[in-house]
PDB file of C-alpha atoms in Angstrom:
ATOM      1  CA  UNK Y   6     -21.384  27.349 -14.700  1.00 73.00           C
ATOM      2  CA  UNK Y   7     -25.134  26.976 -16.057  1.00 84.00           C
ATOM      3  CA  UNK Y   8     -27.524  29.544 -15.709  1.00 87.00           C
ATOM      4  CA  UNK Y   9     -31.062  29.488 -16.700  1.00 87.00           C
ATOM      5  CA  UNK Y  10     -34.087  32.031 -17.603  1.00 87.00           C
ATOM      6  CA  UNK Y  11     -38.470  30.575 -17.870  1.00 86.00           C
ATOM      7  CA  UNK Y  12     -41.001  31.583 -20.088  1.00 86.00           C
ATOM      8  CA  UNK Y  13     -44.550  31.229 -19.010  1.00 83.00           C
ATOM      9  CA  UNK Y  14     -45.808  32.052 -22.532  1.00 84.00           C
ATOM     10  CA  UNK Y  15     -44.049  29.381 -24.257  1.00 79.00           C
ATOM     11  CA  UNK Y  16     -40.938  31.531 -24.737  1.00 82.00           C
ATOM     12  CA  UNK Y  17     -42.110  35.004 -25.508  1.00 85.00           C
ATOM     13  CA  UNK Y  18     -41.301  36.196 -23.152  1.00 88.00           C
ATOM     14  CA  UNK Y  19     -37.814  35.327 -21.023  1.00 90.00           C
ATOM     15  CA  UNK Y  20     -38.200  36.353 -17.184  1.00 92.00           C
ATOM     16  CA  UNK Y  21     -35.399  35.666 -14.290  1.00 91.00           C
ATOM     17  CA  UNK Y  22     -35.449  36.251 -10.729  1.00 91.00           C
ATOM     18  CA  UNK Y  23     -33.898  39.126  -9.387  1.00 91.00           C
ATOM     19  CA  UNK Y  24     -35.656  40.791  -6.146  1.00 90.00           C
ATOM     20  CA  UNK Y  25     -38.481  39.804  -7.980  1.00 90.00           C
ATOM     21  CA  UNK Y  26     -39.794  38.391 -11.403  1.00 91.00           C
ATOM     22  CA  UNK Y  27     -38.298  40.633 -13.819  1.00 92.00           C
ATOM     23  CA  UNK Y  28     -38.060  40.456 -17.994  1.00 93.00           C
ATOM     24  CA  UNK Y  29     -34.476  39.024 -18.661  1.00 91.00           C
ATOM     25  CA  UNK Y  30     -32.263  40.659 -22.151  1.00 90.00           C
ATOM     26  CA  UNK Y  31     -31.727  36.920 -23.276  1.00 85.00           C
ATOM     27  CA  UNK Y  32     -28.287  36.750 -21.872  1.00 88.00           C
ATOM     28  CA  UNK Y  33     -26.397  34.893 -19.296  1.00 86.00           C
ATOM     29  CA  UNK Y  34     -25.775  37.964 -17.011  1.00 88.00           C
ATOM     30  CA  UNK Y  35     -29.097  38.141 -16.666  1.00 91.00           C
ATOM     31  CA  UNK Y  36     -30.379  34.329 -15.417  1.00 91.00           C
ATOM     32  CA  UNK Y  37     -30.183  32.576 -12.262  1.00 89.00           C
ATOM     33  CA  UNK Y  38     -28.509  29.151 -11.125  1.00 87.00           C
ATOM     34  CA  UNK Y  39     -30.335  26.120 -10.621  1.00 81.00           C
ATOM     35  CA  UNK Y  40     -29.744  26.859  -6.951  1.00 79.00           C
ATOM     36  CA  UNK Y  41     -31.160  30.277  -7.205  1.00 83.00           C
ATOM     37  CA  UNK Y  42     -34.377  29.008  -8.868  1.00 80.00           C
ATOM     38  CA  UNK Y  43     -34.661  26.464  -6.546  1.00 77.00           C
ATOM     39  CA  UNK Y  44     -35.318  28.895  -3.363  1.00 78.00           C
ATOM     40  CA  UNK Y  45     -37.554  30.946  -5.443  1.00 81.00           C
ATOM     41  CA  UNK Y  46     -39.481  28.662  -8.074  1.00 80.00           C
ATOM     42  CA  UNK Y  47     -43.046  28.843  -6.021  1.00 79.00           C
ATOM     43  CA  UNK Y  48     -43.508  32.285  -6.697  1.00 83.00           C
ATOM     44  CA  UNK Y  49     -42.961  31.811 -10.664  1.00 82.00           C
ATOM     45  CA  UNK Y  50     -45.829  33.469 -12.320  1.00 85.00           C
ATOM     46  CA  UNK Y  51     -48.234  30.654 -13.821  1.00 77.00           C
ATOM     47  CA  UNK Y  52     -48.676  33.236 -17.468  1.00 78.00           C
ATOM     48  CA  UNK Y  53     -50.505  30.942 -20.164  1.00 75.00           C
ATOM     49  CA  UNK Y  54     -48.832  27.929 -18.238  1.00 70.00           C
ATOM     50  CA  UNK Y  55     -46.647  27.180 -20.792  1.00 74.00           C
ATOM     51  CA  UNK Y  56     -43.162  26.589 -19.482  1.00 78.00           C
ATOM     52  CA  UNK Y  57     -40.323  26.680 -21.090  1.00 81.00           C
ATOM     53  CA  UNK Y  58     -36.626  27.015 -19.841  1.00 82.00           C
ATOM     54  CA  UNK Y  59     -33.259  28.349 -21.896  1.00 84.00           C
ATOM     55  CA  UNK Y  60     -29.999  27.428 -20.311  1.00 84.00           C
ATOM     56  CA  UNK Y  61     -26.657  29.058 -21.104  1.00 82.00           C
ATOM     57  CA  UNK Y  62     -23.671  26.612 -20.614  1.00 79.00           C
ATOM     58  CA  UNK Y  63     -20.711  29.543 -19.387  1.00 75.00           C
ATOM     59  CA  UNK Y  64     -17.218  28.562 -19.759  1.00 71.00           C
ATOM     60  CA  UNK Y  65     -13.710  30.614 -19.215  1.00 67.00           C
ATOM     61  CA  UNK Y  66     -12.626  29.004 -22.184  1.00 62.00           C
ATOM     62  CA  UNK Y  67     -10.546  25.821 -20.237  1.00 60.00           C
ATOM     63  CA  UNK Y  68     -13.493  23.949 -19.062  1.00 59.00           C
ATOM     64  CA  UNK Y  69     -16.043  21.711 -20.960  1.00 60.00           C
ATOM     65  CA  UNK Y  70     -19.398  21.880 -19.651  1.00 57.00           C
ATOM     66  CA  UNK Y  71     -21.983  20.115 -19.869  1.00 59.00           C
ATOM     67  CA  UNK Y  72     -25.876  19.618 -18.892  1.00 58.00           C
ATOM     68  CA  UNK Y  73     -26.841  16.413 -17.381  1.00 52.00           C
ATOM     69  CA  UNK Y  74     -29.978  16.439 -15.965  1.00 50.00           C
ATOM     70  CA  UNK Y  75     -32.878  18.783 -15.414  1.00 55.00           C
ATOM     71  CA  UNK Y  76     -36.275  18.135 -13.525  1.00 50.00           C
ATOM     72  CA  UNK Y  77     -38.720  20.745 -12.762  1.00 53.00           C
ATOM     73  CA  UNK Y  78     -41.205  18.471 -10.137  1.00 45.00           C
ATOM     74  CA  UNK Y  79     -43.874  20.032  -7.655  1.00 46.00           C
ATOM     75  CA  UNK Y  80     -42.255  23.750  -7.854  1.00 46.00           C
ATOM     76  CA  UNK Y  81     -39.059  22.475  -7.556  1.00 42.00           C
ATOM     77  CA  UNK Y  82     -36.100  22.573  -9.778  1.00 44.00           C
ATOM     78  CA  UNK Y  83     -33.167  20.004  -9.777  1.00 45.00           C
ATOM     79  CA  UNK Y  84     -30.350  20.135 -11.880  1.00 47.00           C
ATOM     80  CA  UNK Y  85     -26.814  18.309 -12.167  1.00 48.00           C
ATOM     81  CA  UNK Y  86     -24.297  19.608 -14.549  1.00 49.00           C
ATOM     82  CA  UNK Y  87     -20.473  18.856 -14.542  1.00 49.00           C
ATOM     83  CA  UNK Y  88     -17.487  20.788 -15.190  1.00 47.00           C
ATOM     84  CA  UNK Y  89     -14.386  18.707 -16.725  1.00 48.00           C
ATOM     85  CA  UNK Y  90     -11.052  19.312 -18.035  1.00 44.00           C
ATOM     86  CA  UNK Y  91     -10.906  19.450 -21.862  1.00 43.00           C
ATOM     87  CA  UNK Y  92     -11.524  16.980 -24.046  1.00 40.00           C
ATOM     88  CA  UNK Y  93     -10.824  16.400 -27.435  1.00 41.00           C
ATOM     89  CA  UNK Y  94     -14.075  17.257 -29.969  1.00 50.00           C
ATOM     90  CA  UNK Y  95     -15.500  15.401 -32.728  1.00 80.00           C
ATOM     91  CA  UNK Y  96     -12.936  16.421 -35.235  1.00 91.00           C
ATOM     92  CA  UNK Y  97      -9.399  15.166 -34.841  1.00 93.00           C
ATOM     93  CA  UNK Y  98      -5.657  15.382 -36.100  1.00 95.00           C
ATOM     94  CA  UNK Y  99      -2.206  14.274 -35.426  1.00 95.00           C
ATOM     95  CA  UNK Y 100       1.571  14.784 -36.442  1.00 96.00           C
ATOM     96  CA  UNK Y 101       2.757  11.284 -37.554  1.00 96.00           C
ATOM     97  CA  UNK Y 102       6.299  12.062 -39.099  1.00 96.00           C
ATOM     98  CA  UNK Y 103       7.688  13.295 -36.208  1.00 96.00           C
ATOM     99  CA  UNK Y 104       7.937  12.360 -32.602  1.00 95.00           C
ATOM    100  CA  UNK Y 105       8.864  14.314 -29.380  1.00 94.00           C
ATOM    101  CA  UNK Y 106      12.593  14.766 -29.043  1.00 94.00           C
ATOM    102  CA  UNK Y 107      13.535  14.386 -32.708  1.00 95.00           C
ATOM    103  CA  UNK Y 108      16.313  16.693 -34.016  1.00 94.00           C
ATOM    104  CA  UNK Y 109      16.381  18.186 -37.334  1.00 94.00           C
ATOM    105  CA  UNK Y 110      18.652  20.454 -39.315  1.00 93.00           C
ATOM    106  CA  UNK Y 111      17.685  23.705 -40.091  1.00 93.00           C
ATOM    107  CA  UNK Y 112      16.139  23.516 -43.316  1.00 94.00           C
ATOM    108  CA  UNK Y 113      12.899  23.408 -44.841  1.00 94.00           C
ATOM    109  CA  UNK Y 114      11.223  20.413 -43.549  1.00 95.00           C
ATOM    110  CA  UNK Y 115       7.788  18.320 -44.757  1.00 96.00           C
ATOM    111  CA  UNK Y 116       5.729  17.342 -41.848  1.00 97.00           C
ATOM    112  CA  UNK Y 117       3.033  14.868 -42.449  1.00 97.00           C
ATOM    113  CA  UNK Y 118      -0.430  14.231 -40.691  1.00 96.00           C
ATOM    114  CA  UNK Y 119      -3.542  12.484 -40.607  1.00 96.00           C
ATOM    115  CA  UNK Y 120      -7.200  13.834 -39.618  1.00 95.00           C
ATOM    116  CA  UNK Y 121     -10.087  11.929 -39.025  1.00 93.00           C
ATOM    117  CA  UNK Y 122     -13.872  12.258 -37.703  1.00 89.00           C
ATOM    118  CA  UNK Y 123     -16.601  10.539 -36.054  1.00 81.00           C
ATOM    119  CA  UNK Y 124     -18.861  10.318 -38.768  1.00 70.00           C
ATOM    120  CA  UNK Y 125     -21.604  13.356 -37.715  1.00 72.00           C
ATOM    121  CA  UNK Y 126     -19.507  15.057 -40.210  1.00 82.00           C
ATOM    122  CA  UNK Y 127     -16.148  15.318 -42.058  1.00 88.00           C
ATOM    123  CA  UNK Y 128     -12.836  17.008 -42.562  1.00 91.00           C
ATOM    124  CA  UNK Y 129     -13.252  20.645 -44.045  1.00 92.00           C
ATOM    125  CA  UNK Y 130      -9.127  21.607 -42.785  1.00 94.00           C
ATOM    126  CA  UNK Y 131      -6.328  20.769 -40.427  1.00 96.00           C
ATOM    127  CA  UNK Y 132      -4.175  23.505 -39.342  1.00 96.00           C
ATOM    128  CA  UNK Y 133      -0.850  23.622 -37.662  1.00 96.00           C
ATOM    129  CA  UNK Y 134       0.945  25.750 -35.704  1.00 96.00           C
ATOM    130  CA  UNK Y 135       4.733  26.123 -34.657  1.00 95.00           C
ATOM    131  CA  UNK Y 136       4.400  28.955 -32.205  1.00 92.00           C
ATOM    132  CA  UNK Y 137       2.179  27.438 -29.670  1.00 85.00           C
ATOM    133  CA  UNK Y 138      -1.042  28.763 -31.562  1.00 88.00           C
ATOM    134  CA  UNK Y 139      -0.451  32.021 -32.250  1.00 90.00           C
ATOM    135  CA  UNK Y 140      -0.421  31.447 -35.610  1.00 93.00           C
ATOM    136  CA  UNK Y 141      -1.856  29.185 -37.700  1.00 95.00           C
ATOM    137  CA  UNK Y 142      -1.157  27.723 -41.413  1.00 96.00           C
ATOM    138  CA  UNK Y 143      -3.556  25.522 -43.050  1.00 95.00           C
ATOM    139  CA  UNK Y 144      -1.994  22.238 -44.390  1.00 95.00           C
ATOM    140  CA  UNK Y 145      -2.391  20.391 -47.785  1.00 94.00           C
ATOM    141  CA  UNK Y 146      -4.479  17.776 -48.139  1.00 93.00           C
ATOM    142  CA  UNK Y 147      -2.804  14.548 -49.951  1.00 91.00           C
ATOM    143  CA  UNK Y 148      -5.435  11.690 -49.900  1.00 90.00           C
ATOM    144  CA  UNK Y 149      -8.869  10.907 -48.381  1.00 88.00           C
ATOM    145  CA  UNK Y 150      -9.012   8.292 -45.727  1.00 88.00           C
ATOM    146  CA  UNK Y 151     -12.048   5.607 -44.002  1.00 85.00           C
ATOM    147  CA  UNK Y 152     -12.185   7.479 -41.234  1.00 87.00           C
ATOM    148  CA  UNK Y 153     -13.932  11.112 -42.855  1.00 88.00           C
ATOM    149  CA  UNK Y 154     -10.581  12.521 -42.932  1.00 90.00           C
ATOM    150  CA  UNK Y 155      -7.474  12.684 -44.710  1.00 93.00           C
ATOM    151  CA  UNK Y 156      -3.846  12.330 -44.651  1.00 95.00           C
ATOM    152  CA  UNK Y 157      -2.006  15.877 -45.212  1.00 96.00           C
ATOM    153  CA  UNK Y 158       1.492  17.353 -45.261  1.00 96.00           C
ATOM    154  CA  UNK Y 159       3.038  20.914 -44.431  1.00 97.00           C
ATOM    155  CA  UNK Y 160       6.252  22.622 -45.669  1.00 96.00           C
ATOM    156  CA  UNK Y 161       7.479  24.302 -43.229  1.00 96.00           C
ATOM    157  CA  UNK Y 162      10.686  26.200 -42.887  1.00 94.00           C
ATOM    158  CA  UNK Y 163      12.013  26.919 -39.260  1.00 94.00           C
ATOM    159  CA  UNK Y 164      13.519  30.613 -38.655  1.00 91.00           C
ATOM    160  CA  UNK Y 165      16.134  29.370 -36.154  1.00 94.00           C
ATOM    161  CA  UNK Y 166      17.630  26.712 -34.080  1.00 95.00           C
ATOM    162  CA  UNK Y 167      15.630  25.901 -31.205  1.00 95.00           C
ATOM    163  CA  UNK Y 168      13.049  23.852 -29.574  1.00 95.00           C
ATOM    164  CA  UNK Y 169       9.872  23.979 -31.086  1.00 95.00           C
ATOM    165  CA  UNK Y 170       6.107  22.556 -30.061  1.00 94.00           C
ATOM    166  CA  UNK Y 171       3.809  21.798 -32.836  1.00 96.00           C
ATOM    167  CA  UNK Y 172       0.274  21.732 -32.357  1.00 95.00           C
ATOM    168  CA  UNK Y 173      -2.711  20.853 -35.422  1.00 96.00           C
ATOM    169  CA  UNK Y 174      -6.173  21.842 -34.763  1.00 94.00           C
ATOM    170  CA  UNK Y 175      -8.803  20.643 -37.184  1.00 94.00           C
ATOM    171  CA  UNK Y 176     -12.268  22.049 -38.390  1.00 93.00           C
ATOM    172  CA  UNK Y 177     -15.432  20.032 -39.793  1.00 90.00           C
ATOM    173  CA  UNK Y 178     -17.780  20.897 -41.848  1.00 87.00           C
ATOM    174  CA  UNK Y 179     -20.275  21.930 -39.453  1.00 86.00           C
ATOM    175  CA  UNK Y 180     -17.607  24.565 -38.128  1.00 87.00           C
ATOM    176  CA  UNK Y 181     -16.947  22.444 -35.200  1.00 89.00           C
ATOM    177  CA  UNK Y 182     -12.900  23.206 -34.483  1.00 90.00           C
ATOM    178  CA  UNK Y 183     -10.778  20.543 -32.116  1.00 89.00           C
ATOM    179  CA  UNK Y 184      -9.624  21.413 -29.128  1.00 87.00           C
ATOM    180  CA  UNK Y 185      -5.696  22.761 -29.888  1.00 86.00           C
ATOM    181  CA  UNK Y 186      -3.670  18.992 -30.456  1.00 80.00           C
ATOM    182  CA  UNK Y 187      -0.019  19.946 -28.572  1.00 85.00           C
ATOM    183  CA  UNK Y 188       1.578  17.615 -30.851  1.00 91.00           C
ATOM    184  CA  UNK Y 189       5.447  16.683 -30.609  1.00 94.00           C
ATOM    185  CA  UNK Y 190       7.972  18.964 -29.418  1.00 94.00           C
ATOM    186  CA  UNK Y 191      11.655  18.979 -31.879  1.00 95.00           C
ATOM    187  CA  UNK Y 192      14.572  20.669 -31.808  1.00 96.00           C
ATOM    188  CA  UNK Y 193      16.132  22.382 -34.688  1.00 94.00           C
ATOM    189  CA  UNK Y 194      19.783  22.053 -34.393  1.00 94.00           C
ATOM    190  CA  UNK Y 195      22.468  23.749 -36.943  1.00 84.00           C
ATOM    191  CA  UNK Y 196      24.379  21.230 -39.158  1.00 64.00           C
ATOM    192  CA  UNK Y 197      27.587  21.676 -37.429  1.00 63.00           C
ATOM    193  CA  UNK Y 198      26.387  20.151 -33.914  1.00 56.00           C
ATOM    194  CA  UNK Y 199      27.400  16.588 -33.232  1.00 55.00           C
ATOM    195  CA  UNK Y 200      24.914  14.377 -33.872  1.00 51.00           C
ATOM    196  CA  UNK Y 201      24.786  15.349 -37.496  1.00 50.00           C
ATOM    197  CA  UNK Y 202      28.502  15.381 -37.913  1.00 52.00           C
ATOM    198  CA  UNK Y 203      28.588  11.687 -37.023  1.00 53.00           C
ATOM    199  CA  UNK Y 204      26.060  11.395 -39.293  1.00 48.00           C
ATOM    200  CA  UNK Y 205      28.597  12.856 -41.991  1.00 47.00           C
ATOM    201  CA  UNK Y 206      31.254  10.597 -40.737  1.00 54.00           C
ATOM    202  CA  UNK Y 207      29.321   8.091 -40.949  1.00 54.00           C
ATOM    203  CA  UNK Y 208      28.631   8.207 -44.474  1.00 45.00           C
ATOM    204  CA  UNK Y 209      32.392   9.659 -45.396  1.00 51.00           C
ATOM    205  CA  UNK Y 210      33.381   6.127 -43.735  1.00 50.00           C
ATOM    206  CA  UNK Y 211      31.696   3.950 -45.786  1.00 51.00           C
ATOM    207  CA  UNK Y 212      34.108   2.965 -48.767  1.00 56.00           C
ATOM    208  CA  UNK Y 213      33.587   4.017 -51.536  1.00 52.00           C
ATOM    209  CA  UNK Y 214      34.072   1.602 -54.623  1.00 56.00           C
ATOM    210  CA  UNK Y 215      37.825   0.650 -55.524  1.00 58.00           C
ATOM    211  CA  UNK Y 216      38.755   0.837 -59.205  1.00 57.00           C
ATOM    212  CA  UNK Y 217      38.973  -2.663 -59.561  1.00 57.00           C
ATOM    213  CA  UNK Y 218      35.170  -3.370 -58.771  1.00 57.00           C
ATOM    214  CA  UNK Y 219      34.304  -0.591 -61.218  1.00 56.00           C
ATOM    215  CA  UNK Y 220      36.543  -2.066 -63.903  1.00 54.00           C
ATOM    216  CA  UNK Y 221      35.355  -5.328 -63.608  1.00 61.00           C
ATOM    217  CA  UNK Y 222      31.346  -4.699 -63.324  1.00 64.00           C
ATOM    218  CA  UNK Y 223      32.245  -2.081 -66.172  1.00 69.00           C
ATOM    219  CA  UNK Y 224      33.458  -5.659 -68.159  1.00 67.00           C
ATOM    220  CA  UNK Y 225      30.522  -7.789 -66.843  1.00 69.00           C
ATOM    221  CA  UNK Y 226      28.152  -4.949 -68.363  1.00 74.00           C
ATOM    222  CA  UNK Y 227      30.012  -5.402 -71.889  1.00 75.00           C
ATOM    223  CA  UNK Y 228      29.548  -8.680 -71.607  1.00 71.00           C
ATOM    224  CA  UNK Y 229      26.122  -9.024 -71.233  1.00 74.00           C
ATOM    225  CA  UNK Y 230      25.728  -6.296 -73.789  1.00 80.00           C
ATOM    226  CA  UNK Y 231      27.358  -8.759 -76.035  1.00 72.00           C
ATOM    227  CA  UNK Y 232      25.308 -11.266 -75.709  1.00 70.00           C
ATOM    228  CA  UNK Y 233      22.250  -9.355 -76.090  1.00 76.00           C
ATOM    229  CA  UNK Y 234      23.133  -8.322 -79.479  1.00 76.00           C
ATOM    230  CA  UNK Y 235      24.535 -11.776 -80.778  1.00 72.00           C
ATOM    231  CA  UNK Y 236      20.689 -13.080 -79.649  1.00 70.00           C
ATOM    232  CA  UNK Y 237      19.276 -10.130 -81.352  1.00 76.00           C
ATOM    233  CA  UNK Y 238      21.244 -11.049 -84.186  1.00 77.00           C
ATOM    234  CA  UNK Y 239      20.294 -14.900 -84.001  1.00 69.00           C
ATOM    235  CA  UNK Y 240      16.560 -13.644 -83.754  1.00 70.00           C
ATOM    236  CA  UNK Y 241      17.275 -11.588 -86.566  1.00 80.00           C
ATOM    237  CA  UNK Y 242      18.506 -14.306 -89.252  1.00 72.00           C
ATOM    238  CA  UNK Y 243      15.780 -16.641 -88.211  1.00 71.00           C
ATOM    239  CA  UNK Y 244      13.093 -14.231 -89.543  1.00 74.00           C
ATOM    240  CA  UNK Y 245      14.505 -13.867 -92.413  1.00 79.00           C
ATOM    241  CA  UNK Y 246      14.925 -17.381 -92.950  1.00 71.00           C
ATOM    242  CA  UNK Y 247      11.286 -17.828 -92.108  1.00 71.00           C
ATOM    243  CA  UNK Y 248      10.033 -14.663 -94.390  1.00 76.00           C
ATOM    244  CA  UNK Y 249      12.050 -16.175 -97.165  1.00 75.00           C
ATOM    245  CA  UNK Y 250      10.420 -19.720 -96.917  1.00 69.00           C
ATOM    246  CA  UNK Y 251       7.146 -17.850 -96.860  1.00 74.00           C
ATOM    247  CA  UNK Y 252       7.671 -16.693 -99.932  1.00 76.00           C
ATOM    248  CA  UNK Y 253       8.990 -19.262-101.882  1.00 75.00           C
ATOM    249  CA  UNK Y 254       5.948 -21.070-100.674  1.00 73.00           C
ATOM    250  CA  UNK Y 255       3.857 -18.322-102.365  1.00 73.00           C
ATOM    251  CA  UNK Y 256       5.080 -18.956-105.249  1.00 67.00           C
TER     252      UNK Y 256
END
């Protein structure tokens, strides 16, 4: 909701209607709604007829809003203003190693990002939470990108199985913060379950190399080691074939 207070004195002194023209504190408990002003506007005190207007933009902390139009005409005030779900601010980040749904073992894990910005500003830090934002780690930069930003990556070590929702949140240098980024939910599985024990199968069935192959790429390495050295040796003679002919030329 938006709530306003005047000044007749070119901002003085704040006044806001209630029962009367009274001095307001400055804050949004004391100012009145466009629709409030409206019904009493007439009787505004003229003052030095300087008008001036502050408007406090009130939200419970889920809402964006937002001022679109004021018009004070003939007495009357008009306002429009509109209240909207959140959306995401000027700075920006994202989990791009991971997607929704992926499994992992539990271990220590790197998690890698990117951040970005419109241009007003840039990157100061991304942060990232595990816990649904109660608490918050800042990440490690790793190189700038075009976009006022940079790509970043986070350690982090899960404290047991489960399903877990990441979030990143990041913070310009103007101190504007991004609206909390829910980012991709995993699950943290132990290394006994399943899906990693095929992966262990997996690798247990490939073959491993018979003794045969190993003998025989062992001989194909001797090999070409032998004929590296009879070329070094060739390459060898014929320099000092052509140092000796230098020097009996010398002569």
């Amino acid at each position: 909701e938006i709530k306003y207070i005047l000044s007749n004195d070119a901002g003085s002194t704040w006044l806001y209607y209630n029962n009367g023209w009274v001095v307001s504190d400055g804050t949004y408990s004391k100012a009145n709604t466009a629709a409030e002003l409206q019904s009493v506007i007439q009787s505004f005190p003229t003052g030095s007829q300087q008008l001036v207007f502050k408007a406090f933009l009130h939200s419970n902390g889920g809402q964006l809003v937002s001022l679109n139009h004021l018009a004070i005409i003939g007495g009357l005030v008009t306002a429009s203003s509109t209240t909207n779900a959140p959306t995401v601010s000027s700075p920006k980040s994202s989990i791009t190693s991971l997607l929704s749904g992926d499994s992992l073992s539990l271990a220590p894990v790197v998690i890698k990002g990117s951040s970005s910005e419109s241009g007003a500003s840039s990157i100061q830090k991304v942060e990232i939470s595990a816990d649904d934002g109660l608490h918050w780690s800042e990440v490690v930069p790793t190189i700038a990108n075009d976009h006022y930003g940079f790509d970043w990556q986070y350690q982090w070590t899960p404290l047991s199985t489960g399903s877990y929702r990441l979030s990143t949140r990041a913070t310009n240098w103007n101190g504007a913060v991004e609206f909390v980024n829910s980012g991709p939910t995993i699950n943290i599985v132990s290394a006994d379950r399943p899906e990693f024990q095929n992966q262990q199968q997996q690798s247990q069935a490939t073959p491993a190399p018979s003794i045969s192959s190993l003998v025989s790429s062992q001989s194909s390495l001797q090999a070409q080691i032998a004929t590296i050295e009879q070329q070094l040796i060739v390459l060898i003679q014929q320099l000092i074939q052509q140092l000796l002919v230098e020097l009996q030329a010398s002569r």
